[in-house]
Short mmCIF file of C-alpha atoms in Angstrom, two decimals:
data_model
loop_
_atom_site.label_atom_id
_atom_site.label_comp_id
_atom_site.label_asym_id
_atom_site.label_seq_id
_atom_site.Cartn_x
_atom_site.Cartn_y
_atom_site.Cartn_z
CA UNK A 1 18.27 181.02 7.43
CA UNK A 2 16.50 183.50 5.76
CA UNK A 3 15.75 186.76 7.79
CA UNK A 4 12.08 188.54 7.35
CA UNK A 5 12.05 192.00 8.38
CA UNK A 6 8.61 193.26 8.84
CA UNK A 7 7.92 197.35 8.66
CA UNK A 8 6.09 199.09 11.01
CA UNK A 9 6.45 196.80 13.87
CA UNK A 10 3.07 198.85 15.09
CA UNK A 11 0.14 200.78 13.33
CA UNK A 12 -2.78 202.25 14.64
CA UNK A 13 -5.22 202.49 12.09
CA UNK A 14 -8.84 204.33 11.98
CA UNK A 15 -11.85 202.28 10.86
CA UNK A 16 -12.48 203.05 7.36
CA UNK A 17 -9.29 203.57 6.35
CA UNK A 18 -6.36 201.56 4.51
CA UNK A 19 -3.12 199.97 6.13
CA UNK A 20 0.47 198.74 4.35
CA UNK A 21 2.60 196.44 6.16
CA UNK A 22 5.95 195.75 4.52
CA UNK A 23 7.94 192.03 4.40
CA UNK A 24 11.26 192.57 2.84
CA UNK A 25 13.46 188.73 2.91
CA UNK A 26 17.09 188.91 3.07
CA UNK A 27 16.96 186.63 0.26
CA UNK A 28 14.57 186.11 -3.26
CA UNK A 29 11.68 184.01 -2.55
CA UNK A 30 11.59 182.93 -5.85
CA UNK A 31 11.96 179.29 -6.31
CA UNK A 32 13.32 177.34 -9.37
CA UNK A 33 9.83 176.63 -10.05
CA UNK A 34 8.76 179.52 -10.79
CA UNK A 35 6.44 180.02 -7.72
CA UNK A 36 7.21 182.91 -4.66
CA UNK A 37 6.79 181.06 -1.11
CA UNK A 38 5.37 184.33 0.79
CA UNK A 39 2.59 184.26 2.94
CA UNK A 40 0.73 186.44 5.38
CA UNK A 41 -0.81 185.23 8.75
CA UNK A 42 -3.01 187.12 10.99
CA UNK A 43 -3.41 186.10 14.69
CA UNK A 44 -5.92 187.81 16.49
CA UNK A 45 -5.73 187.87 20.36
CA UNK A 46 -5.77 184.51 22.11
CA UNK A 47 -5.87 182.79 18.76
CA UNK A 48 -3.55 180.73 16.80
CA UNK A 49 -2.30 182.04 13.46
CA UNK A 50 -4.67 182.05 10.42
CA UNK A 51 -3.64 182.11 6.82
CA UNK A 52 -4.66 185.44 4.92
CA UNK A 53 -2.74 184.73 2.22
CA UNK A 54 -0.41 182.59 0.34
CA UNK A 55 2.23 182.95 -2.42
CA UNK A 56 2.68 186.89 -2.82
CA UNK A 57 -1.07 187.18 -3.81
CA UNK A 58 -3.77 184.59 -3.49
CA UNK A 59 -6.58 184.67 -0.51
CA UNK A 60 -7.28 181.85 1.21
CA UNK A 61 -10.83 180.19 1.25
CA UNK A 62 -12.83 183.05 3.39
CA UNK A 63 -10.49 185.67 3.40
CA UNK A 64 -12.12 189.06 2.92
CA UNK A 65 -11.46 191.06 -0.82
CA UNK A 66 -10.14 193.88 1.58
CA UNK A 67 -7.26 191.79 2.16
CA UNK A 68 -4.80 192.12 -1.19
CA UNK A 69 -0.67 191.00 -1.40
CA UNK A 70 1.65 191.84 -4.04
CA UNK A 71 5.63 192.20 -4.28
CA UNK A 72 8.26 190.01 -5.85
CA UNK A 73 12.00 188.88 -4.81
CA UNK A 74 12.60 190.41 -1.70
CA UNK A 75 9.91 193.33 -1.28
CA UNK A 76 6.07 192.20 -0.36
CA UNK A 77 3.58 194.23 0.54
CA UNK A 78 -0.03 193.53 2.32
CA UNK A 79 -2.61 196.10 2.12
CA UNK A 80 -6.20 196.35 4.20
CA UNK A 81 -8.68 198.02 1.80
CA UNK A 82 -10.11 199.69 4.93
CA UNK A 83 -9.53 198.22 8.28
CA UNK A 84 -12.01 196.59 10.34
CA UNK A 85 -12.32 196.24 14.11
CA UNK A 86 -12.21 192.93 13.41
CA UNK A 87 -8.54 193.12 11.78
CA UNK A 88 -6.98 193.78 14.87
CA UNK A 89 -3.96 191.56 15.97
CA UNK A 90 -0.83 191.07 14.48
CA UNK A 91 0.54 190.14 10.94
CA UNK A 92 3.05 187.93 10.02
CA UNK A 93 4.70 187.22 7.21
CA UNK A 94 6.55 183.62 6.23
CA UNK A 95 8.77 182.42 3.71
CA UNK A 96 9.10 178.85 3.19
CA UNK A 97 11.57 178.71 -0.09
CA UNK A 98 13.82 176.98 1.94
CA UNK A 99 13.95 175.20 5.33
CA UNK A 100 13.60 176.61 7.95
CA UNK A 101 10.12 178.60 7.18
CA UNK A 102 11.33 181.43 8.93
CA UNK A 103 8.69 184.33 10.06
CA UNK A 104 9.33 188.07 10.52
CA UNK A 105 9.40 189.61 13.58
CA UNK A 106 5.12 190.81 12.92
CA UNK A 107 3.46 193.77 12.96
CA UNK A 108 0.57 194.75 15.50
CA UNK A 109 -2.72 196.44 14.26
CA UNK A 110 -5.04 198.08 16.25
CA UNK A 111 -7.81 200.73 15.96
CA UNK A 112 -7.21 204.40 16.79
CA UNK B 1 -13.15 170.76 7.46
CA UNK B 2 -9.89 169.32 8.97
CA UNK B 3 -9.44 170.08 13.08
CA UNK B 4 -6.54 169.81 14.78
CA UNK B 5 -6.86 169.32 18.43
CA UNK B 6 -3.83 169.44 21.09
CA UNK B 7 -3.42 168.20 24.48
CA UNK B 8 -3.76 170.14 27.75
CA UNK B 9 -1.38 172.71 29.35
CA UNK B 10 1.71 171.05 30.75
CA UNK B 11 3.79 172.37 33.96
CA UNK B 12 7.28 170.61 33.77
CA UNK B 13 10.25 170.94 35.56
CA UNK B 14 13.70 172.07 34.41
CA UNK B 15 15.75 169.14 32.74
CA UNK B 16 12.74 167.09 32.03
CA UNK B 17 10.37 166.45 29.09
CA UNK B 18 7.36 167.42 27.49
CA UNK B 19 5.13 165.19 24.93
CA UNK B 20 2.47 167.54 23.31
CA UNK B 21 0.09 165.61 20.76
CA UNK B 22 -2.10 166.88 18.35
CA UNK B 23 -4.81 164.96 16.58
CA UNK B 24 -7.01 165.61 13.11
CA UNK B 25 -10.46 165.47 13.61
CA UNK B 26 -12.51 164.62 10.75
CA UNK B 27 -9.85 164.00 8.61
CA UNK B 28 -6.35 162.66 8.34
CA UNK B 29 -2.79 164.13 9.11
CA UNK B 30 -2.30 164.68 5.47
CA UNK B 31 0.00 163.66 2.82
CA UNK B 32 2.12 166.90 3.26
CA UNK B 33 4.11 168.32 6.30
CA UNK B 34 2.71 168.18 9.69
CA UNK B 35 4.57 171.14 11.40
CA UNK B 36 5.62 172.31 15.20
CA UNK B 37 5.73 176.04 15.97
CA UNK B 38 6.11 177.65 19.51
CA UNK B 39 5.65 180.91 20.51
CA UNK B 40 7.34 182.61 23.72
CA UNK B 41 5.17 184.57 25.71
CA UNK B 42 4.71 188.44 24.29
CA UNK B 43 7.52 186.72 21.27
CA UNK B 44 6.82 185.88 17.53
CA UNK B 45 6.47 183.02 15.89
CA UNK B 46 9.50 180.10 15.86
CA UNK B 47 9.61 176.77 13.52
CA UNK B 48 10.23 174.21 15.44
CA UNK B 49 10.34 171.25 12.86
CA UNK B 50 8.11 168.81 10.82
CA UNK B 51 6.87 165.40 9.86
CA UNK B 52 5.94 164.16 6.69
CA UNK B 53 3.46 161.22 7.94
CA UNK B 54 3.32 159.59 4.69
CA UNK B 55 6.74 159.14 4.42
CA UNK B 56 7.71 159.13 8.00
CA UNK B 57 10.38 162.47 7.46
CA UNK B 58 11.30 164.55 9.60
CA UNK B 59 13.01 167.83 9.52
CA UNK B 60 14.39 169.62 12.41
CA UNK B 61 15.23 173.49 12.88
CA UNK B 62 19.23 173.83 14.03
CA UNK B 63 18.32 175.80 17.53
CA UNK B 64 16.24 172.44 18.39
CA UNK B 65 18.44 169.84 17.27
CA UNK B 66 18.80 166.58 19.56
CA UNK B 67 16.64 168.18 21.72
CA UNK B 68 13.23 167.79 19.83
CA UNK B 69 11.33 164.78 18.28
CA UNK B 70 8.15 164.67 15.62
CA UNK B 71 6.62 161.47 15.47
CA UNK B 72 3.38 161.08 13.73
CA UNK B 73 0.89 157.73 14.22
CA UNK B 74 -1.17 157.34 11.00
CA UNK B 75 -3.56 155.03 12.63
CA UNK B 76 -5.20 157.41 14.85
CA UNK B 77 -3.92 160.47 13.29
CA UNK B 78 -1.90 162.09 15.83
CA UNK B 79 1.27 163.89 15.77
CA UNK B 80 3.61 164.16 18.71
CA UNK B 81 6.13 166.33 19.88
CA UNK B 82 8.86 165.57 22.47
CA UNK B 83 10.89 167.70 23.65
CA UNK B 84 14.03 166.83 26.30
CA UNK B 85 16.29 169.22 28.69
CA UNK B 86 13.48 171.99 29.47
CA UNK B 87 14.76 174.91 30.55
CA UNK B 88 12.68 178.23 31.75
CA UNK B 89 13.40 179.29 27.78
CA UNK B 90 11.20 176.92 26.52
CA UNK B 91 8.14 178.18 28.19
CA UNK B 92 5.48 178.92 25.24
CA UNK B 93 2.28 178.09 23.40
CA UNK B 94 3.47 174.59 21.36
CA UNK B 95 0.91 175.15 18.10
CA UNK B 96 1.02 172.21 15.13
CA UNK B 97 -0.14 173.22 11.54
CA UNK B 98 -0.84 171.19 9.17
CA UNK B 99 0.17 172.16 5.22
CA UNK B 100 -3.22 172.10 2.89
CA UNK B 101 -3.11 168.98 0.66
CA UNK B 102 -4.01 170.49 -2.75
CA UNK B 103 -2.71 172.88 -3.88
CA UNK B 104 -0.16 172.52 -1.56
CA UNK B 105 -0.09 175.21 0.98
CA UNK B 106 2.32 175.49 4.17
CA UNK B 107 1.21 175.71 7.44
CA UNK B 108 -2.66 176.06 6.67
CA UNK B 109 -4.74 174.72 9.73
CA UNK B 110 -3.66 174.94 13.02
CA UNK B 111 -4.42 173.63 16.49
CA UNK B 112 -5.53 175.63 19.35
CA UNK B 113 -2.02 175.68 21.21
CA UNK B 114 -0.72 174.37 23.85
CA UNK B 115 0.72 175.99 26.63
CA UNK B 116 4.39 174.40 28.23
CA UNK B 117 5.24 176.07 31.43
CA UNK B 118 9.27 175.54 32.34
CA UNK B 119 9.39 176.47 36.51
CA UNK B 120 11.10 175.02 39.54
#
């Protein structure tokens, strides 16, 4: 299976300002297609999982332009413009090149 | 907009079973994966396994082999989830997500959760 490893595990951010949260696969994510199967999730308090976004770089339908991915292979990035009290919860990121989709361990953000 | 709704909380007992269902509202199951993914209290995120309802596949994560089963009934558009030999580890939120149709996205809308408590 392929292991995520998310970096920080925690961030405490101040309104206003950016965030970076890291997603580095032990494995590319690159398929023979030519696609990267890397998405982000946030899931805010007592809520299921929503996608942000999905392969490396695209928002999904309603997801704020503050929101941004890049990376290829095995480094991926996601980067909060400037953070909103409303962005608090924790991140996730998923790879589903290959079964299983496998998830990193996530990466709580709250407001300082 | 597609909904998916799940049953109710469930309080089972070790070494028995729990069915969890989850129906689309407004819409159908899809033509792509239906998926299963539980989450242990203060824990991440865990793949459980999928169905394919057109098609009728089904793949299964190794940790929850012969122990889990996805069924999906087009006619009503509910997915199920059965799983056997509940121990106190298995206590978690049970969430299905549904992959987006076009493009194809994984794991796009999900139900609310439901919540599988494992206690003697």
């Amino acid at each position: 299976d392929t292991v995520m490893t998310q970096t920080p595990l925690s961030l405490s951010v101040t309104p206003g300002q950016p965030a970076s949260i890291s997603c580095k696969p032990s494995q590319s994510l690159l398929h023979s297609d030519g696609k990267t199967y890397l998405y982000w999730y946030l899931q805010k308090p007592g809520q299921p999982p929503q996608l942000l976004i999905y392969e490396v770089s695209n928002r999904f339908s309603g997801v704020p332009d503050r929101f941004s991915g890049s990376g290829s292979g095995t480094e991926f990035t996601l980067k909060i413009s400037r953070v909103e009290a409303e962005d608090v919860g924790v991140y996730y990121c998923m790879q589903s090149v290959q079964l299983p989709p496998t998830f990193g361990p996530g990466t709580k953000v709250d407001i300082k | 907009q597609v909904q998916l709704v799940q049953s109710g909380a469930e309080v089972k007992k070790p070494g028995s079973s729990v069915k969890v269902s989850c129906k689309a509202s407004g819409g159908t199951l899809g033509s792509n994966s239906l998926n299963w993914v539980r989450q242990a209290p203060g824990q991440g995120l865990e793949w459980m396994g999928r169905i394919i309802p057109m098609l009728g596949v089904t793949n299964y994560a190794q940790n929850f082999q012969g122990r889990v089963t996805i069924t999906a009934d087009k006619s009503t558009s509910t997915a199920y989830m059965d799983l056997s030999s509940l121990t106190s580890g298995d206590t978690a939120v049970y969430y299905c997500a549904r992959d987006q149709d076009m493009p194809v996205v994984p794991l796009t809308y999900w139900g609310q959760g439901t919540l599988v408590t494992v206690a003697s």
